[in-house]
Amino acid sequence: MWGRRAPSGCRPQACVPLRRDRWHPRPSTAPPLQVSPVFGCWPRWAELFLALGPNTSCRKTSLLCAGARELEEEQQEGSAEPAAREGPREKSPSPGSSVKQLKHLMCKYARFACRSTISSQRWNKSQDSGIAEMEELPVPHNIKISNITCDSFKISWDMDSKSKDRITHYFIDLNKKENKNSNKFKHKDVPTKLVAKAVPLPMTVRGHWFLSPRTEYTVAVQTASKQVDGDYVVSEWSEIIEFCTADYSKVHLTQLLEKAEVIAGRMLKLSVFYRNQHKEYFDYMREHHGNAMQPSVKDNSGSHGSPISGKLEGIFFSCNTEFNTGKPPQDSPYGRYRFEIAAEKLFNPNTNLYFGDFYCMYTAYHYVILVIAPLGSPGDDFCKQRLPQLNIKDNKFLTCNEEDGVLVYHHAQDVILEVIYTDPVDLSLGTVAEITGHQLMSLSTANAKKDPSCKTCNISVGR
């Protein structure tokens, strides 16, 4: 009896039964083609079988095996004889056994045909790959990064002229530097993160979906040639280059400024700037800095791309007032002692006002950072190159106008203003006193991270 059919998902493969319920492959060596007398019983199959050559497809040989099975069934139906017969009978080959011999031979030949076809295909493929390997593409070297912004850069490199005309694409492997140790270069046949058509160099790489401001990256390049079947032949990887993206430019900060103006709200009057700290802070400034508060480097709170974070030196002040009293709130997140100074001592026509940042910390309220810099001071020079300048008389956040010979100040109601003054401030110009409210540490913005999902205070160039 014949075993079960091979699974439909497998390659066509001729097998012979070693058990009733299992198929086993025959050895790959093809048996010699022998013509048996049984072929004379079924000339239509014999002629077709003999007409086949060693390059016959597996499908045709499988059909021959199926035809042999049909012949076996037909012969069994037509060879039924009476159970008893008188007299002796000569031994002769039974039609059923002849069919089995034919079937056995045809399966052997089918196996041989399949293996011949597969071997031929593999040989051709190996020949093709050998040709591709002989014509290796040039490897980029001497990579140069230029024109770096917060969300783009230009890249160029040198390469040998050999096979240069075959290059159709560039593969660029771009990764954040903190992941460099875990980033092993991919197999040379696997496309990388960025696939770009071969264009004249230098080439601009741009996109906020994978580039963030003020972030260190590593980059490597390989050249590629796209084949007719859609696959790529690629070069080896270049050396690894490191670079850091830039801060927000004035253009990006202007986009943040426009977003902040939308929610600033109506303007309320103010009369003083104030700074909350611990008593020890004010004692230290008196003893070690001649009674003057000294500028310090701004922390990394706010937008990740803000050009003032970690660079601008200044003193933080607040200016928000309570709606019902018009005075500073009694609660503070920074300490129970408060320095208050008249607004005109810090903010007047002899100072410039700049927009620094707009952010939130996963809360419903938003913060706006403004910079007040005396004209011509080092802080003023720093801000002129990096920050949008505001008209002190007409803006949405903090204004200074003269009315009847007196300077009048207003601040935005619906945002929390953080004001950075870039010069030292003498404590004798104001007063230091203990507040009566609570110290709300949850409101502190020290090194606070900006909410990257907020649609109100984010722009489309990273976080």
Short mmCIF file of C-alpha atoms in Angstrom, two decimals:
data_model
loop_
_atom_site.label_atom_id
_atom_site.label_comp_id
_atom_site.label_asym_id
_atom_site.label_seq_id
_atom_site.Cartn_x
_atom_site.Cartn_y
_atom_site.Cartn_z
CA MET A 1 0.00 0.00 0.00
CA TRP A 2 1.09 3.56 -0.65
CA GLY A 3 1.65 5.96 2.20
CA ARG A 4 0.01 9.34 2.67
CA ARG A 5 0.59 12.27 0.35
CA ALA A 6 3.28 14.76 1.26
CA PRO A 7 2.03 18.06 2.82
CA SER A 8 0.71 20.48 0.24
CA GLY A 9 3.00 23.32 1.34
CA CYS A 10 6.21 21.38 0.66
CA ARG A 11 8.24 21.29 -2.52
CA PRO A 12 7.16 18.44 -4.86
CA GLN A 13 9.29 15.51 -3.80
CA ALA A 14 9.12 11.89 -4.90
CA CYS A 15 9.19 9.44 -2.01
CA VAL A 16 8.85 5.73 -1.42
CA PRO A 17 7.05 4.16 1.54
CA LEU A 18 9.22 2.58 4.21
CA ARG A 19 6.20 2.42 6.51
CA ARG A 20 2.50 2.41 5.83
CA ASP A 21 1.91 5.89 7.22
CA ARG A 22 5.13 7.80 6.53
CA TRP A 23 7.01 9.14 3.49
CA HIS A 24 10.80 9.01 3.42
CA PRO A 25 13.04 10.70 0.84
CA ARG A 26 15.07 8.47 -1.40
CA PRO A 27 18.82 9.05 -1.81
CA SER A 28 19.71 11.86 -4.18
CA THR A 29 21.56 9.58 -6.66
CA ALA A 30 19.27 9.00 -9.62
CA PRO A 31 18.79 5.34 -10.68
CA PRO A 32 19.69 4.31 -14.24
CA LEU A 33 16.76 4.55 -16.61
CA GLN A 34 15.61 1.00 -17.45
CA VAL A 35 12.81 0.00 -19.80
CA SER A 36 10.72 -2.79 -18.29
CA PRO A 37 8.31 -5.09 -20.14
CA VAL A 38 5.51 -3.63 -18.04
CA PHE A 39 5.66 -0.49 -20.12
CA GLY A 40 4.08 -2.38 -22.98
CA CYS A 41 0.83 -2.70 -21.03
CA TRP A 42 0.37 1.06 -20.84
CA PRO A 43 1.98 2.65 -23.90
CA ARG A 44 0.52 6.16 -23.28
CA TRP A 45 2.30 6.51 -19.92
CA ALA A 46 5.44 4.74 -21.11
CA GLU A 47 5.83 7.07 -24.07
CA LEU A 48 5.30 10.15 -21.93
CA PHE A 49 7.71 8.94 -19.27
CA LEU A 50 10.45 8.13 -21.78
CA ALA A 51 9.99 11.49 -23.48
CA LEU A 52 10.93 13.31 -20.28
CA GLY A 53 14.48 14.57 -19.86
CA PRO A 54 16.49 15.36 -16.72
CA ASN A 55 15.27 19.00 -16.77
CA THR A 56 11.65 17.99 -16.47
CA SER A 57 9.78 20.11 -13.94
CA CYS A 58 8.75 18.60 -10.62
CA ARG A 59 5.12 19.28 -11.47
CA LYS A 60 5.23 17.03 -14.54
CA THR A 61 6.84 14.16 -12.71
CA SER A 62 4.32 14.51 -9.92
CA LEU A 63 1.54 14.25 -12.49
CA LEU A 64 3.12 11.01 -13.77
CA CYS A 65 3.02 9.56 -10.29
CA ALA A 66 -0.62 10.57 -9.98
CA GLY A 67 -1.33 8.91 -13.35
CA ALA A 68 0.33 5.71 -12.15
CA ARG A 69 -1.96 5.69 -9.12
CA GLU A 70 -4.98 6.01 -11.39
CA LEU A 71 -3.74 3.08 -13.51
CA GLU A 72 -3.34 0.98 -10.40
CA GLU A 73 -6.94 1.68 -9.39
CA GLU A 74 -8.25 0.94 -12.89
CA GLN A 75 -6.30 -2.32 -13.10
CA GLN A 76 -7.54 -3.49 -9.73
CA GLU A 77 -11.14 -2.89 -10.79
CA GLY A 78 -10.73 -4.66 -14.20
CA SER A 79 -8.73 -7.69 -12.97
CA ALA A 80 -11.28 -9.23 -10.60
CA GLU A 81 -11.50 -13.04 -11.19
CA PRO A 82 -13.65 -15.85 -9.78
CA ALA A 83 -12.44 -17.07 -6.41
CA ALA A 84 -12.04 -20.68 -7.63
CA ARG A 85 -10.73 -22.04 -10.91
CA GLU A 86 -10.17 -25.58 -11.98
CA GLY A 87 -6.81 -26.84 -13.18
CA PRO A 88 -3.29 -25.54 -12.77
CA ARG A 89 -2.35 -21.99 -13.84
CA GLU A 90 0.97 -20.58 -14.94
CA LYS A 91 2.65 -17.91 -12.88
CA SER A 92 2.67 -14.49 -14.54
CA PRO A 93 3.29 -11.03 -13.30
CA SER A 94 0.16 -9.52 -11.82
CA PRO A 95 -0.94 -6.22 -13.35
CA GLY A 96 -1.02 -4.68 -9.86
CA SER A 97 2.61 -5.52 -9.15
CA SER A 98 3.62 -4.23 -12.62
CA VAL A 99 1.97 -0.91 -11.84
CA LYS A 100 3.83 -0.77 -8.55
CA GLN A 101 7.12 -1.31 -10.38
CA LEU A 102 6.27 1.46 -12.82
CA LYS A 103 5.26 3.72 -10.00
CA HIS A 104 8.40 2.98 -8.05
CA LEU A 105 10.60 3.81 -11.02
CA MET A 106 8.66 7.00 -11.84
CA CYS A 107 9.00 8.25 -8.24
CA LYS A 108 12.74 7.66 -8.34
CA TYR A 109 12.97 9.63 -11.57
CA ALA A 110 10.79 12.44 -10.17
CA ARG A 111 13.13 12.78 -7.23
CA PHE A 112 16.12 12.99 -9.55
CA ALA A 113 14.38 15.60 -11.75
CA CYS A 114 13.51 17.79 -8.76
CA ARG A 115 17.04 17.70 -7.38
CA SER A 116 18.51 18.47 -10.79
CA THR A 117 16.26 21.52 -11.19
CA ILE A 118 17.02 22.87 -7.69
CA SER A 119 20.76 22.32 -8.09
CA SER A 120 20.69 24.16 -11.40
CA GLN A 121 18.84 27.10 -9.83
CA ARG A 122 21.29 27.27 -6.93
CA TRP A 123 24.25 27.18 -9.27
CA ASN A 124 22.85 30.03 -11.33
CA LYS A 125 22.18 32.06 -8.20
CA SER A 126 25.67 31.47 -6.86
CA GLN A 127 27.08 32.59 -10.19
CA ASP A 128 25.02 35.79 -10.05
CA SER A 129 26.11 36.55 -6.48
CA GLY A 130 29.69 35.86 -7.42
CA ILE A 131 29.51 38.48 -10.13
CA ALA A 132 27.99 40.99 -7.68
CA GLU A 133 30.72 40.35 -5.13
CA MET A 134 33.42 40.84 -7.76
CA GLU A 135 32.11 44.33 -8.49
CA GLU A 136 32.08 45.80 -4.97
CA LEU A 137 30.70 49.28 -4.51
CA PRO A 138 32.98 52.03 -3.16
CA VAL A 139 33.01 52.54 0.62
CA PRO A 140 32.44 56.15 1.80
CA HIS A 141 35.32 57.68 3.77
CA ASN A 142 36.37 61.08 5.13
CA ILE A 143 32.77 61.90 6.15
CA LYS A 144 32.03 65.58 6.84
CA ILE A 145 29.02 67.01 8.74
CA SER A 146 28.08 70.67 8.21
CA ASN A 147 25.21 73.17 8.42
CA ILE A 148 23.88 71.57 11.60
CA THR A 149 20.53 72.84 12.89
CA CYS A 150 18.18 71.51 15.56
CA ASP A 151 16.50 69.16 13.06
CA SER A 152 18.81 68.85 10.04
CA PHE A 153 22.40 68.60 8.85
CA LYS A 154 24.37 68.25 5.65
CA ILE A 155 26.59 65.24 5.02
CA SER A 156 29.26 64.57 2.41
CA TRP A 157 32.09 62.08 1.92
CA ASP A 158 34.77 60.90 -0.46
CA MET A 159 34.80 57.58 -2.33
CA ASP A 160 36.71 55.79 -5.06
CA SER A 161 35.55 56.28 -8.64
CA LYS A 162 35.46 52.50 -9.23
CA SER A 163 31.86 51.32 -9.79
CA LYS A 164 30.67 54.78 -8.77
CA ASP A 165 28.24 54.90 -11.68
CA ARG A 166 26.41 51.84 -10.28
CA ILE A 167 25.36 53.66 -7.07
CA THR A 168 21.63 54.35 -6.95
CA HIS A 169 21.04 54.89 -3.19
CA TYR A 170 22.72 55.80 0.09
CA PHE A 171 22.00 54.00 3.36
CA ILE A 172 22.50 56.18 6.44
CA ASP A 173 22.65 54.63 9.91
CA LEU A 174 21.73 57.41 12.37
CA ASN A 175 21.56 56.72 16.11
CA LYS A 176 21.58 58.66 19.35
CA LYS A 177 24.99 58.52 20.93
CA GLU A 178 23.75 57.01 24.20
CA ASN A 179 22.70 53.92 22.21
CA LYS A 180 26.02 53.58 20.37
CA ASN A 181 27.30 50.67 22.44
CA SER A 182 24.16 48.63 21.84
CA ASN A 183 23.99 49.57 18.17
CA LYS A 184 25.75 46.91 16.16
CA PHE A 185 25.87 47.59 12.46
CA LYS A 186 23.34 45.60 10.54
CA HIS A 187 24.11 42.85 8.08
CA LYS A 188 25.30 44.37 4.80
CA ASP A 189 22.16 43.20 3.00
CA VAL A 190 19.71 44.77 5.48
CA PRO A 191 18.52 48.34 4.71
CA THR A 192 19.11 50.87 7.49
CA LYS A 193 16.94 53.58 8.99
CA LEU A 194 17.41 56.15 6.24
CA VAL A 195 17.39 55.26 2.56
CA ALA A 196 18.04 58.14 0.18
CA LYS A 197 18.44 58.26 -3.57
CA ALA A 198 21.94 59.04 -4.75
CA VAL A 199 22.08 62.81 -5.17
CA PRO A 200 24.99 65.22 -5.53
CA LEU A 201 26.86 65.77 -2.27
CA PRO A 202 26.61 67.37 0.22
CA MET A 203 23.19 65.90 0.94
CA THR A 204 20.75 67.40 3.46
CA VAL A 205 19.28 65.05 6.06
CA ARG A 206 16.17 66.59 7.58
CA GLY A 207 13.27 65.43 9.67
CA HIS A 208 11.93 66.22 13.14
CA TRP A 209 10.58 62.67 13.52
CA PHE A 210 14.07 61.31 14.08
CA LEU A 211 16.21 64.36 14.93
CA SER A 212 15.96 66.24 18.22
CA PRO A 213 17.67 69.52 19.14
CA ARG A 214 20.80 69.57 21.30
CA THR A 215 21.28 65.79 20.99
CA GLU A 216 24.44 63.83 20.23
CA TYR A 217 24.25 61.36 17.33
CA THR A 218 26.45 58.84 15.55
CA VAL A 219 26.23 58.36 11.79
CA ALA A 220 27.69 55.91 9.26
CA VAL A 221 27.05 55.51 5.53
CA GLN A 222 27.13 52.80 2.87
CA THR A 223 26.47 53.01 -0.86
CA ALA A 224 23.92 50.78 -2.56
CA SER A 225 22.82 49.67 -6.00
CA LYS A 226 19.19 48.68 -6.48
CA GLN A 227 18.69 45.58 -8.62
CA VAL A 228 15.84 44.79 -11.02
CA ASP A 229 14.30 42.39 -8.49
CA GLY A 230 14.12 45.15 -5.84
CA ASP A 231 17.04 43.90 -3.73
CA TYR A 232 20.14 45.98 -3.00
CA VAL A 233 23.82 45.31 -3.49
CA VAL A 234 25.63 47.37 -0.83
CA SER A 235 29.13 48.41 0.14
CA GLU A 236 30.77 47.97 3.51
CA TRP A 237 29.97 50.51 6.24
CA SER A 238 32.00 53.66 6.56
CA GLU A 239 33.65 54.80 9.78
CA ILE A 240 31.43 56.17 12.58
CA ILE A 241 31.15 59.96 12.91
CA GLU A 242 29.79 61.79 15.98
CA PHE A 243 28.03 65.16 16.01
CA CYS A 244 25.51 67.15 18.05
CA THR A 245 22.41 68.92 16.76
CA ALA A 246 21.93 72.61 17.48
CA ASP A 247 19.55 74.59 19.70
CA TYR A 248 16.35 76.20 18.51
CA SER A 249 17.03 79.06 16.13
CA LYS A 250 15.25 82.40 16.26
CA VAL A 251 12.81 81.04 13.68
CA HIS A 252 11.85 78.14 15.95
CA LEU A 253 11.61 80.38 19.03
CA THR A 254 9.35 82.72 17.07
CA GLN A 255 7.04 79.76 16.47
CA LEU A 256 6.99 79.12 20.24
CA LEU A 257 6.38 82.83 20.85
CA GLU A 258 3.33 82.81 18.58
CA LYS A 259 1.92 79.80 20.39
CA ALA A 260 2.44 81.47 23.77
CA GLU A 261 0.72 84.66 22.63
CA VAL A 262 -2.46 82.69 21.89
CA ILE A 263 -3.02 81.74 25.54
CA ALA A 264 -1.44 84.73 27.34
CA GLY A 265 -4.81 86.22 28.29
CA ARG A 266 -5.59 89.73 29.50
CA MET A 267 -3.02 91.96 31.22
CA LEU A 268 -2.93 92.69 34.98
CA LYS A 269 -1.01 95.43 36.80
CA LEU A 270 2.15 94.74 38.80
CA SER A 271 4.52 96.89 40.83
CA VAL A 272 7.33 94.60 42.05
CA PHE A 273 9.55 91.71 41.01
CA TYR A 274 10.28 89.13 43.69
CA ARG A 275 12.62 86.20 44.31
CA ASN A 276 11.95 83.41 46.83
CA GLN A 277 14.84 81.59 48.49
CA HIS A 278 15.99 80.08 51.78
CA LYS A 279 17.44 82.33 54.46
CA GLU A 280 20.85 80.72 54.00
CA TYR A 281 20.96 81.93 50.38
CA PHE A 282 20.57 85.59 51.31
CA ASP A 283 23.06 85.26 54.19
CA TYR A 284 25.61 83.76 51.80
CA MET A 285 25.22 86.61 49.29
CA ARG A 286 25.72 89.18 52.05
CA GLU A 287 28.84 87.53 53.40
CA HIS A 288 30.58 86.37 50.23
CA HIS A 289 29.37 88.65 47.42
CA GLY A 290 29.17 92.10 48.96
CA ASN A 291 25.41 92.00 49.58
CA ALA A 292 24.65 91.38 45.90
CA MET A 293 22.87 88.42 44.32
CA GLN A 294 25.02 86.96 41.55
CA PRO A 295 23.88 85.54 38.18
CA SER A 296 24.11 81.75 37.81
CA VAL A 297 23.77 79.46 34.80
CA LYS A 298 20.20 78.58 33.94
CA ASP A 299 19.28 74.93 34.53
CA ASN A 300 17.87 72.53 31.90
CA SER A 301 14.19 73.10 32.62
CA GLY A 302 11.85 73.91 29.75
CA SER A 303 12.18 73.07 26.08
CA HIS A 304 15.00 70.72 25.22
CA GLY A 305 16.14 72.97 22.38
CA SER A 306 16.07 76.26 24.26
CA PRO A 307 19.35 78.13 23.61
CA ILE A 308 19.42 79.65 27.11
CA SER A 309 19.40 76.34 29.04
CA GLY A 310 22.82 75.63 30.50
CA LYS A 311 24.29 78.75 28.84
CA LEU A 312 22.66 82.01 29.91
CA GLU A 313 23.67 83.45 33.28
CA GLY A 314 21.08 85.38 35.23
CA ILE A 315 18.92 85.71 38.34
CA PHE A 316 15.37 84.33 38.37
CA PHE A 317 12.52 86.62 39.40
CA SER A 318 8.74 86.27 39.41
CA CYS A 319 6.17 88.94 38.73
CA ASN A 320 2.77 87.24 38.78
CA THR A 321 0.12 88.69 41.09
CA GLU A 322 -3.04 87.39 42.70
CA PHE A 323 -6.14 88.36 40.79
CA ASN A 324 -8.08 89.73 43.76
CA THR A 325 -5.28 91.63 45.56
CA GLY A 326 -2.87 92.65 42.80
CA LYS A 327 0.01 91.56 45.04
CA PRO A 328 2.44 88.62 44.85
CA PRO A 329 1.06 85.31 46.18
CA GLN A 330 2.08 84.31 49.70
CA ASP A 331 2.92 80.71 48.76
CA SER A 332 6.28 79.74 47.23
CA PRO A 333 8.00 76.57 45.97
CA TYR A 334 11.55 77.90 46.46
CA GLY A 335 11.86 79.04 50.08
CA ARG A 336 10.18 80.96 52.88
CA TYR A 337 12.18 84.18 52.41
CA ARG A 338 11.38 86.68 49.67
CA PHE A 339 13.32 89.53 48.14
CA GLU A 340 11.08 92.24 46.64
CA ILE A 341 12.27 95.06 44.40
CA ALA A 342 10.39 97.82 42.60
CA ALA A 343 9.75 96.88 38.98
CA GLU A 344 11.35 100.07 37.63
CA LYS A 345 14.71 99.13 39.20
CA LEU A 346 15.02 96.11 36.89
CA PHE A 347 12.75 96.83 33.93
CA ASN A 348 12.84 100.24 32.26
CA PRO A 349 13.62 101.92 28.91
CA ASN A 350 17.33 101.21 29.50
CA THR A 351 16.78 97.47 29.29
CA ASN A 352 15.85 95.09 26.49
CA LEU A 353 13.25 92.33 26.76
CA TYR A 354 13.58 88.93 25.05
CA PHE A 355 11.38 85.85 24.71
CA GLY A 356 13.21 82.77 26.01
CA ASP A 357 10.88 79.76 26.18
CA PHE A 358 7.34 78.41 26.47
CA TYR A 359 6.59 75.08 28.16
CA CYS A 360 4.48 73.07 30.58
CA MET A 361 5.20 70.21 32.98
CA TYR A 362 2.28 67.83 32.38
CA THR A 363 -0.06 70.39 33.94
CA ALA A 364 -2.89 72.63 32.78
CA TYR A 365 -0.89 75.85 33.29
CA HIS A 366 2.01 77.01 31.15
CA TYR A 367 5.25 78.88 31.79
CA VAL A 368 6.83 81.67 29.74
CA ILE A 369 10.49 82.61 30.28
CA LEU A 370 11.44 86.23 29.57
CA VAL A 371 14.93 87.76 29.73
CA ILE A 372 15.58 91.34 30.89
CA ALA A 373 19.05 92.57 29.95
CA PRO A 374 20.55 96.07 30.53
CA LEU A 375 21.50 97.68 27.23
CA GLY A 376 24.98 96.70 26.08
CA SER A 377 25.56 94.16 28.86
CA PRO A 378 27.06 90.70 28.17
CA GLY A 379 23.60 89.22 28.67
CA ASP A 380 22.17 91.61 26.11
CA ASP A 381 24.79 90.60 23.54
CA PHE A 382 24.08 86.91 24.19
CA CYS A 383 20.32 87.33 23.71
CA LYS A 384 20.53 89.49 20.59
CA GLN A 385 22.13 86.62 18.70
CA ARG A 386 19.74 83.89 19.88
CA LEU A 387 16.37 85.17 21.13
CA PRO A 388 13.44 87.10 19.61
CA GLN A 389 13.36 90.61 21.02
CA LEU A 390 10.07 92.02 22.33
CA ASN A 391 8.82 95.61 22.32
CA ILE A 392 8.78 96.58 26.00
CA LYS A 393 5.75 98.80 25.40
CA ASP A 394 3.68 96.40 23.31
CA ASN A 395 3.78 92.64 23.78
CA LYS A 396 1.51 89.92 25.21
CA PHE A 397 3.52 89.10 28.35
CA LEU A 398 5.20 91.99 30.18
CA THR A 399 4.96 95.69 29.33
CA CYS A 400 6.46 98.94 30.57
CA ASN A 401 4.68 102.16 29.59
CA GLU A 402 4.92 105.72 30.82
CA GLU A 403 1.67 107.33 32.01
CA ASP A 404 1.73 110.87 33.41
CA GLY A 405 5.47 110.65 33.95
CA VAL A 406 5.22 107.36 35.86
CA LEU A 407 6.20 103.90 34.60
CA VAL A 408 3.27 101.49 34.63
CA TYR A 409 3.71 97.71 34.37
CA HIS A 410 1.39 94.91 33.24
CA HIS A 411 1.79 91.12 33.02
CA ALA A 412 -0.17 88.35 31.30
CA GLN A 413 -2.81 86.71 33.47
CA ASP A 414 -3.04 83.18 32.02
CA VAL A 415 0.63 82.17 31.98
CA ILE A 416 3.22 81.95 34.77
CA LEU A 417 6.07 84.31 33.96
CA GLU A 418 9.67 83.51 34.88
CA VAL A 419 11.92 86.53 34.41
CA ILE A 420 15.71 86.23 34.14
CA TYR A 421 17.72 89.38 34.94
CA THR A 422 21.23 89.08 33.52
CA ASP A 423 23.20 91.40 35.88
CA PRO A 424 23.94 91.23 39.65
CA VAL A 425 21.30 92.80 41.93
CA ASP A 426 22.21 94.52 45.19
CA LEU A 427 20.02 93.43 48.10
CA SER A 428 19.96 97.01 49.34
CA LEU A 429 17.72 97.93 46.38
CA GLY A 430 14.85 95.95 47.91
CA THR A 431 13.68 94.16 51.03
CA VAL A 432 13.98 90.59 52.35
CA ALA A 433 11.17 89.21 54.52
CA GLU A 434 9.61 85.87 55.48
CA ILE A 435 6.39 84.92 53.66
CA THR A 436 3.26 83.88 55.57
CA GLY A 437 2.11 81.21 53.13
CA HIS A 438 3.21 77.64 52.43
CA GLN A 439 6.26 76.31 50.63
CA LEU A 440 4.71 74.39 47.72
CA MET A 441 7.58 72.25 46.45
CA SER A 442 5.35 70.66 43.77
CA LEU A 443 5.39 73.97 41.87
CA SER A 444 9.16 74.02 41.48
CA THR A 445 10.46 74.20 37.90
CA ALA A 446 14.09 73.29 38.71
CA ASN A 447 15.30 71.03 35.87
CA ALA A 448 11.66 70.31 35.00
CA LYS A 449 11.06 68.32 31.84
CA LYS A 450 8.74 69.66 29.22
CA ASP A 451 5.68 67.62 28.26
CA PRO A 452 6.49 66.45 24.71
CA SER A 453 2.86 65.54 23.96
CA CYS A 454 1.34 68.95 24.68
CA LYS A 455 -0.08 70.47 21.51
CA THR A 456 -0.23 73.93 23.08
CA CYS A 457 3.48 74.49 23.72
CA ASN A 458 5.32 72.24 21.23
CA ILE A 459 6.46 72.94 17.70
CA SER A 460 7.24 70.48 14.90
CA VAL A 461 11.03 70.37 15.32
CA GLY A 462 11.52 68.05 18.25
CA ARG A 463 11.04 68.68 21.96
#
